[in-house]
Short mmCIF file of C-alpha atoms in Angstrom, two decimals:
data_model
loop_
_atom_site.label_atom_id
_atom_site.label_comp_id
_atom_site.label_asym_id
_atom_site.label_seq_id
_atom_site.Cartn_x
_atom_site.Cartn_y
_atom_site.Cartn_z
CA UNK A 1 -7.36 -0.73 -15.89
CA UNK A 2 -9.71 -0.67 -19.00
CA UNK A 3 -12.69 1.58 -19.40
CA UNK A 4 -14.61 -1.77 -19.36
CA UNK A 5 -13.31 -2.49 -15.77
CA UNK A 6 -14.58 0.92 -14.79
CA UNK A 7 -18.01 0.40 -16.15
CA UNK A 8 -18.81 -3.17 -14.84
CA UNK A 9 -17.38 -2.55 -11.46
CA UNK A 10 -20.15 -3.92 -8.97
CA UNK A 11 -20.39 -0.72 -6.87
CA UNK A 12 -23.15 -0.57 -4.15
CA UNK A 13 -25.52 1.91 -5.31
CA UNK A 14 -28.39 1.73 -2.88
CA UNK A 15 -30.50 4.84 -3.82
CA UNK A 16 -33.52 4.46 -6.02
CA UNK A 17 -36.00 1.42 -6.33
CA UNK A 18 -34.00 -0.13 -9.09
CA UNK A 19 -30.84 -0.22 -7.43
CA UNK A 20 -29.32 2.46 -9.47
CA UNK A 21 -27.87 5.92 -8.82
CA UNK A 22 -26.68 8.61 -11.17
CA UNK A 23 -23.56 10.33 -10.01
CA UNK A 24 -21.08 12.52 -11.56
CA UNK A 25 -19.20 9.33 -12.47
CA UNK A 26 -22.15 7.83 -14.32
CA UNK A 27 -24.82 5.22 -13.56
CA UNK A 28 -24.03 3.15 -10.45
CA UNK A 29 -25.89 -0.23 -10.66
CA UNK A 30 -26.07 -2.84 -7.55
CA UNK A 31 -25.64 -6.03 -9.01
CA UNK A 32 -26.57 -8.08 -6.25
CA UNK A 33 -26.62 -8.02 -2.48
CA UNK A 34 -23.62 -8.92 -0.69
CA UNK A 35 -24.95 -12.17 0.67
CA UNK A 36 -26.33 -13.34 -2.59
CA UNK A 37 -22.79 -12.54 -4.38
CA UNK A 38 -20.85 -14.58 -2.10
CA UNK A 39 -23.48 -17.39 -1.86
CA UNK A 40 -23.15 -17.73 -5.34
CA UNK A 41 -19.39 -18.81 -5.14
CA UNK A 42 -20.07 -21.44 -2.67
CA UNK A 43 -19.81 -24.39 -4.97
CA UNK A 44 -16.51 -25.93 -6.63
CA UNK A 45 -18.30 -26.06 -9.92
CA UNK A 46 -19.00 -22.43 -10.03
CA UNK A 47 -15.27 -21.46 -8.94
CA UNK A 48 -14.11 -23.90 -11.38
CA UNK A 49 -15.91 -21.94 -14.02
CA UNK A 50 -14.13 -18.80 -13.10
CA UNK A 51 -10.88 -20.58 -13.30
CA UNK A 52 -11.34 -21.84 -16.87
CA UNK A 53 -12.61 -18.38 -18.06
CA UNK A 54 -9.54 -16.76 -16.21
CA UNK A 55 -6.92 -19.10 -17.82
CA UNK A 56 -8.57 -17.95 -21.34
CA UNK A 57 -8.24 -14.24 -20.57
CA UNK A 58 -5.62 -12.57 -22.61
CA UNK A 59 -3.46 -9.71 -21.21
CA UNK A 60 -5.34 -7.25 -23.31
CA UNK A 61 -8.70 -7.96 -22.30
CA UNK A 62 -11.34 -10.76 -22.08
CA UNK A 63 -11.72 -13.80 -23.98
CA UNK A 64 -15.03 -15.82 -24.09
CA UNK A 65 -15.64 -19.75 -24.10
CA UNK A 66 -18.61 -21.30 -25.39
CA UNK A 67 -21.13 -23.32 -23.21
CA UNK A 68 -19.67 -26.66 -24.63
CA UNK A 69 -16.10 -25.60 -23.66
CA UNK A 70 -16.86 -24.92 -19.98
CA UNK A 71 -18.93 -27.93 -19.69
CA UNK A 72 -16.27 -30.13 -21.10
CA UNK A 73 -13.73 -28.41 -18.76
CA UNK A 74 -16.10 -29.25 -15.60
CA UNK A 75 -16.56 -32.58 -13.87
CA UNK A 76 -20.37 -32.31 -14.17
CA UNK A 77 -22.21 -35.06 -15.62
CA UNK A 78 -25.33 -33.54 -17.39
CA UNK A 79 -25.50 -30.21 -19.30
CA UNK A 80 -28.81 -29.39 -17.49
CA UNK A 81 -26.82 -29.52 -14.07
CA UNK A 82 -24.06 -27.41 -15.34
CA UNK A 83 -26.50 -24.96 -16.75
CA UNK A 84 -27.93 -24.46 -13.33
CA UNK A 85 -24.55 -23.67 -11.88
CA UNK A 86 -23.46 -21.22 -14.77
CA UNK A 87 -26.79 -19.41 -13.96
CA UNK A 88 -25.81 -18.64 -10.48
CA UNK A 89 -22.75 -16.91 -11.68
CA UNK A 90 -24.39 -14.90 -14.50
CA UNK A 91 -24.75 -11.19 -13.97
CA UNK A 92 -22.14 -10.99 -11.13
CA UNK A 93 -19.31 -12.89 -12.22
CA UNK A 94 -19.96 -13.81 -15.83
CA UNK A 95 -21.93 -12.43 -18.71
CA UNK A 96 -23.20 -13.90 -21.70
CA UNK A 97 -21.96 -12.76 -25.21
CA UNK A 98 -22.84 -12.94 -28.74
CA UNK A 99 -26.48 -14.38 -27.83
CA UNK A 100 -29.12 -13.74 -30.31
CA UNK A 101 -31.32 -11.03 -29.61
CA UNK A 102 -34.75 -11.89 -28.21
CA UNK A 103 -34.07 -15.66 -28.41
CA UNK A 104 -35.71 -18.19 -25.76
CA UNK A 105 -32.46 -19.66 -24.45
CA UNK A 106 -32.56 -18.42 -21.07
CA UNK A 107 -33.30 -22.13 -19.82
CA UNK A 108 -31.17 -24.10 -22.48
CA UNK A 109 -27.69 -22.73 -23.75
CA UNK A 110 -26.91 -22.84 -27.14
CA UNK A 111 -23.68 -23.38 -28.95
CA UNK A 112 -23.77 -20.01 -30.25
CA UNK A 113 -23.47 -18.50 -26.46
CA UNK A 114 -20.19 -17.36 -25.16
CA UNK A 115 -19.53 -16.38 -21.70
CA UNK A 116 -16.71 -14.06 -20.30
CA UNK A 117 -15.84 -12.78 -16.81
CA UNK A 118 -16.97 -9.62 -15.48
CA UNK A 119 -14.84 -7.30 -13.61
CA UNK A 120 -15.78 -8.98 -10.52
CA UNK A 121 -15.47 -12.31 -11.96
CA UNK A 122 -11.85 -11.53 -12.70
CA UNK A 123 -11.12 -10.33 -9.21
CA UNK A 124 -12.34 -13.46 -7.74
CA UNK A 125 -10.43 -15.67 -10.34
CA UNK A 126 -7.14 -13.79 -9.39
CA UNK A 127 -7.73 -14.24 -5.61
CA UNK A 128 -8.26 -17.85 -6.39
CA UNK A 129 -4.95 -18.15 -8.63
CA UNK A 130 -3.12 -16.53 -5.92
CA UNK A 131 -4.21 -18.52 -2.87
CA UNK A 132 -5.46 -15.24 -0.83
CA UNK A 133 -8.41 -17.15 0.65
CA UNK A 134 -7.33 -20.73 0.43
CA UNK A 135 -3.40 -20.96 1.57
CA UNK A 136 -1.68 -19.76 4.60
CA UNK A 137 1.96 -19.44 4.84
CA UNK A 138 4.07 -19.76 8.08
CA UNK A 139 7.57 -18.96 7.15
CA UNK A 140 10.55 -19.39 9.95
CA UNK A 141 12.70 -16.66 11.13
CA UNK A 142 15.16 -15.15 8.76
CA UNK A 143 17.73 -12.84 10.00
CA UNK A 144 17.98 -9.23 8.65
CA UNK A 145 21.33 -7.53 8.44
CA UNK A 146 19.62 -4.02 9.66
CA UNK A 147 19.83 -2.30 13.06
CA UNK A 148 17.27 -2.21 15.42
CA UNK A 149 15.65 1.48 15.39
CA UNK A 150 15.19 1.10 19.20
CA UNK A 151 18.39 -0.35 20.72
CA UNK A 152 21.83 -0.94 19.71
CA UNK A 153 21.50 -4.52 18.26
CA UNK A 154 22.83 -4.76 14.75
CA UNK A 155 20.42 -7.26 13.48
CA UNK A 156 16.50 -7.84 13.33
CA UNK A 157 14.53 -10.92 12.18
CA UNK A 158 11.53 -11.29 10.08
CA UNK A 159 9.06 -14.16 10.17
CA UNK A 160 5.45 -14.60 8.86
CA UNK A 161 2.38 -16.30 10.57
CA UNK A 162 -1.04 -16.54 8.93
CA UNK A 163 0.16 -14.32 5.92
CA UNK A 164 1.38 -11.46 8.22
CA UNK A 165 5.02 -10.64 8.29
CA UNK A 166 6.69 -9.51 11.65
CA UNK A 167 9.78 -7.71 11.84
CA UNK A 168 11.30 -7.76 15.37
CA UNK A 169 14.35 -7.18 17.57
CA UNK A 170 15.57 -10.11 19.78
CA UNK A 171 17.64 -7.65 21.73
CA UNK A 172 14.85 -5.31 23.02
CA UNK A 173 12.08 -7.84 22.37
CA UNK A 174 10.08 -5.05 20.47
CA UNK A 175 8.02 -5.38 17.02
CA UNK A 176 9.34 -3.15 14.60
CA UNK A 177 6.82 -3.87 11.76
CA UNK A 178 3.64 -6.14 11.54
CA UNK A 179 2.31 -6.14 7.92
CA UNK A 180 0.16 -8.44 5.89
CA UNK A 181 1.71 -9.99 2.73
CA UNK A 182 -0.11 -12.34 0.14
CA UNK A 183 0.71 -16.03 0.37
CA UNK A 184 1.56 -16.15 -3.24
CA UNK A 185 4.55 -13.40 -2.35
CA UNK A 186 5.61 -15.61 0.51
CA UNK A 187 5.57 -18.74 -1.62
CA UNK A 188 7.41 -16.98 -4.45
CA UNK A 189 10.12 -15.46 -2.85
CA UNK A 190 11.26 -17.89 -0.22
CA UNK A 191 13.79 -16.40 2.28
CA UNK A 192 14.00 -13.45 0.01
CA UNK A 193 10.37 -12.46 1.27
CA UNK A 194 11.41 -9.40 3.29
CA UNK A 195 12.92 -7.71 0.51
CA UNK A 196 9.59 -8.51 -1.76
CA UNK A 197 7.76 -7.31 1.40
CA UNK A 198 9.53 -4.02 1.25
CA UNK A 199 9.30 -3.33 -2.25
CA UNK A 200 5.29 -4.53 -1.98
CA UNK A 201 4.58 -2.09 0.70
CA UNK A 202 6.59 0.72 -0.62
CA UNK A 203 4.30 0.63 -3.73
CA UNK A 204 1.29 0.31 -1.29
CA UNK A 205 2.34 3.23 0.54
CA UNK A 206 3.11 5.44 -2.56
CA UNK A 207 -0.37 4.94 -3.66
CA UNK A 208 -2.01 5.74 -0.81
CA UNK A 209 0.11 8.79 -0.20
CA UNK A 210 -1.00 9.64 -3.95
CA UNK A 211 -4.57 9.53 -2.43
CA UNK A 212 -5.42 6.20 -4.27
CA UNK A 213 -6.50 2.96 -2.49
CA UNK A 214 -4.27 0.10 -3.76
CA UNK A 215 -7.03 -2.44 -2.82
CA UNK A 216 -10.19 -0.77 -4.20
CA UNK A 217 -9.27 2.63 -5.88
CA UNK A 218 -11.09 4.80 -3.53
CA UNK A 219 -10.03 8.05 -2.19
CA UNK A 220 -7.58 7.96 0.55
CA UNK A 221 -7.22 10.50 3.17
CA UNK A 222 -4.12 11.33 5.31
CA UNK A 223 -3.80 12.57 8.86
CA UNK A 224 -1.23 12.63 11.68
CA UNK A 225 -2.58 10.80 14.72
CA UNK A 226 -1.44 9.49 18.24
CA UNK A 227 0.07 5.87 18.27
CA UNK A 228 -2.38 3.22 19.00
CA UNK A 229 -2.13 1.87 22.47
CA UNK A 230 -0.27 -1.38 20.88
CA UNK A 231 2.20 0.67 19.22
CA UNK A 232 2.79 3.17 21.89
CA UNK A 233 3.66 0.30 24.29
CA UNK A 234 6.20 -0.88 21.76
CA UNK A 235 7.98 2.69 21.87
CA UNK A 236 10.53 3.75 24.54
CA UNK A 237 9.62 6.11 27.03
CA UNK A 238 11.66 9.03 25.24
CA UNK A 239 9.12 8.76 22.43
CA UNK A 240 6.11 9.69 24.56
CA UNK A 241 4.98 12.50 22.15
CA UNK A 242 5.48 10.45 19.23
CA UNK A 243 2.85 10.52 16.36
CA UNK A 244 2.20 8.50 13.46
CA UNK A 245 0.85 9.11 9.97
CA UNK A 246 -2.50 7.45 9.05
CA UNK A 247 -3.83 6.86 5.58
CA UNK A 248 -7.27 5.71 5.49
CA UNK A 249 -9.33 4.54 2.54
CA UNK A 250 -12.90 6.22 2.60
CA UNK A 251 -14.44 3.50 0.66
CA UNK A 252 -13.21 0.08 1.82
CA UNK A 253 -11.61 1.26 5.03
CA UNK A 254 -8.19 -0.25 4.35
CA UNK A 255 -5.62 1.73 6.74
CA UNK A 256 -2.02 2.09 7.26
CA UNK A 257 -0.25 3.52 10.12
CA UNK A 258 3.43 4.18 9.64
CA UNK A 259 6.05 6.75 10.75
CA UNK A 260 5.77 10.14 9.27
CA UNK A 261 9.01 9.60 7.62
CA UNK A 262 7.82 6.54 5.61
CA UNK A 263 5.30 8.73 3.73
CA UNK A 264 8.18 11.14 2.43
CA UNK A 265 10.43 8.59 1.04
CA UNK A 266 9.33 9.40 -2.65
CA UNK A 267 8.94 13.07 -2.04
CA UNK A 268 10.87 14.87 -4.83
CA UNK A 269 13.07 16.65 -2.12
CA UNK A 270 14.23 13.67 -0.38
CA UNK A 271 14.98 11.86 -3.63
CA UNK A 272 17.15 14.53 -4.95
CA UNK A 273 18.83 14.97 -1.49
CA UNK A 274 20.00 11.23 -1.52
CA UNK A 275 20.98 11.25 -5.15
CA UNK A 276 23.02 14.61 -4.82
CA UNK A 277 25.27 12.51 -2.53
CA UNK A 278 25.36 9.56 -4.63
CA UNK A 279 22.77 7.47 -2.66
CA UNK A 280 19.31 6.31 -3.12
CA UNK A 281 16.55 6.27 -0.42
CA UNK A 282 15.19 3.25 -1.80
CA UNK A 283 18.19 1.30 -0.66
CA UNK A 284 16.87 1.54 2.90
CA UNK A 285 14.32 -1.03 4.00
CA UNK A 286 10.98 0.13 5.39
CA UNK A 287 11.41 -1.37 8.94
CA UNK A 288 14.54 1.28 9.36
CA UNK A 289 15.17 3.94 7.01
CA UNK A 290 18.51 5.01 8.70
CA UNK A 291 19.61 6.81 11.66
CA UNK A 292 19.82 9.98 9.52
CA UNK A 293 16.30 10.57 9.91
CA UNK A 294 14.50 12.24 12.77
CA UNK A 295 11.04 13.39 13.53
CA UNK A 296 9.95 16.18 16.08
CA UNK A 297 6.23 17.26 17.00
CA UNK A 298 6.02 21.07 16.57
CA UNK A 299 2.42 21.33 17.40
CA UNK A 300 -0.37 19.14 18.90
CA UNK A 301 -3.62 21.13 18.25
CA UNK A 302 -3.31 20.73 15.11
CA UNK A 303 -0.59 18.19 14.80
CA UNK A 304 2.43 19.22 12.81
CA UNK A 305 5.69 17.58 12.65
CA UNK A 306 9.15 18.71 11.61
CA UNK A 307 11.04 15.73 9.55
CA UNK A 308 14.71 15.98 9.20
CA UNK A 309 17.42 14.11 7.21
CA UNK A 310 21.16 14.78 7.96
CA UNK A 311 23.68 13.26 5.41
CA UNK A 312 27.31 14.20 5.36
CA UNK A 313 26.71 17.21 7.51
CA UNK A 314 23.98 18.58 5.38
CA UNK A 315 20.27 18.83 6.38
CA UNK A 316 17.26 18.44 4.77
CA UNK A 317 13.84 19.62 6.81
CA UNK A 318 10.26 18.91 5.93
CA UNK A 319 7.55 20.25 7.60
CA UNK A 320 4.26 18.41 7.48
CA UNK A 321 0.76 19.59 8.57
CA UNK A 322 -2.00 17.38 10.05
CA UNK A 323 -3.28 16.35 6.80
CA UNK A 324 0.30 14.99 5.90
CA UNK A 325 0.70 17.79 3.49
CA UNK A 326 4.48 19.04 3.24
CA UNK A 327 4.11 22.84 3.72
CA UNK A 328 7.58 23.71 3.58
CA UNK A 329 11.18 22.16 2.72
CA UNK A 330 14.47 23.48 3.78
CA UNK A 331 17.99 22.50 2.89
CA UNK A 332 21.16 23.86 4.67
CA UNK A 333 24.59 22.72 3.93
CA UNK A 334 28.12 22.82 5.45
CA UNK A 335 29.78 23.63 2.27
CA UNK A 336 30.03 27.32 1.76
CA UNK A 337 30.23 26.94 -2.14
CA UNK A 338 26.64 25.55 -1.87
CA UNK A 339 25.15 28.31 0.59
CA UNK A 340 23.62 29.98 -2.31
CA UNK A 341 22.01 26.90 -3.69
CA UNK A 342 20.77 25.81 -0.40
CA UNK A 343 19.13 28.97 0.24
CA UNK A 344 17.54 28.77 -3.04
CA UNK A 345 15.95 25.40 -2.29
CA UNK A 346 14.02 26.84 0.74
CA UNK A 347 10.78 26.70 -0.86
CA UNK A 348 7.10 26.71 0.16
CA UNK A 349 5.42 23.61 -1.47
CA UNK A 350 1.86 23.85 -0.99
CA UNK A 351 0.57 20.64 -1.80
CA UNK A 352 -3.28 21.25 -0.34
CA UNK A 353 -4.76 24.32 -1.00
CA UNK A 354 -7.52 23.34 1.21
CA UNK A 355 -5.32 23.06 4.29
CA UNK A 356 -6.26 25.28 7.43
CA UNK A 357 -4.30 28.59 8.16
CA UNK A 358 -3.51 27.17 11.50
CA UNK A 359 -1.65 24.25 10.06
CA UNK A 360 0.82 26.14 8.17
CA UNK A 361 1.39 28.50 11.19
CA UNK A 362 1.95 25.50 13.42
CA UNK A 363 4.32 23.71 10.65
CA UNK A 364 6.29 27.10 10.05
CA UNK A 365 9.89 26.83 9.89
CA UNK A 366 12.20 26.96 12.72
CA UNK A 367 15.24 29.23 12.63
CA UNK A 368 17.55 26.31 12.06
CA UNK A 369 16.56 22.81 11.69
CA UNK A 370 18.01 20.73 14.85
CA UNK A 371 18.43 16.97 14.34
CA UNK A 372 19.24 16.21 17.84
CA UNK A 373 15.80 17.83 18.69
CA UNK A 374 14.20 15.35 16.51
CA UNK A 375 13.10 11.61 17.46
CA UNK A 376 14.40 8.52 15.80
CA UNK A 377 12.34 7.61 12.65
CA UNK A 378 11.40 4.15 14.00
CA UNK A 379 9.64 1.86 11.72
CA UNK A 380 6.80 0.78 13.95
CA UNK A 381 4.22 0.26 11.09
CA UNK A 382 0.88 -1.90 10.84
CA UNK A 383 -1.76 -2.13 8.25
CA UNK A 384 -5.47 -2.83 8.30
CA UNK A 385 -5.32 -4.63 4.93
#
């Protein structure tokens, strides 16, 4: 994102009589009220202007078009009528550039005037191009060669309805995953859409885990929570004390809930644990990361969880507090030649200086990580996006 993008983002700043509010990030200006902003888009001529300007946008910035060029690209009969529609977009979605200072051209555009998209205009134009608001994709069931994390069935199936992909098991009739996927993604990848969905949400989850919302750029907070009633109903009875990770944007409210294990897939200790054994954790889909993963609740007030991965008899244990911070990592091995290295790998990884002392105590290491004591790291996941 360019510095221009940041400066022109239409952030709601309601303090002050002029709709502006100084903050540590700079001056925040409310460009328009939400109702007015969306009303301005309620015409095909206006959305066509955004599309025309977007087609002229280069990868390195913005490109402008003159009034005449925009008019010729439209189906409007008169310049006066076109000028009216263009003015409805001015400020929120387009801006005039290279206009003479102090001229009287507000009612009659001149040949020298150019127009370019604002940050909001580019966002809307991209969504139009992607069909986010205009297309719905329902894709028939596709077989997945991955076992169900809840029963002994060796395959799952994925289908989309209204741009939401559901991965489920026909054996136990449980929903494993339920996540939105843009229509352009479903259209572009055909029967391979499950693989695209996996990569798409891995990146989204990684950004949220890093504290940045993939939708609006706002701050994301993480916490351990009890499963929602819908998810709890899908879990087997032996998972009664199961908890989930919740990642929520403090600005736009985008929320994702998933197994704690999924938030650790890109943790450096996990990545190296797999690579040391000639494997890649990315090879496993998010709907079933593998039977080698297990989770166990260590404390309920506050929540704390131990996540264990066992490969070839070697064990990696990560201790997670209520803020989803990894407070300790332990590795053990059955190879006596690696005992010294395994011991040196037992490190405290304080990722959140602000965490409560009680959280650290609740997530303190157990004498010996016990995979059998954990619960299967099922992939029941949902997203509010």
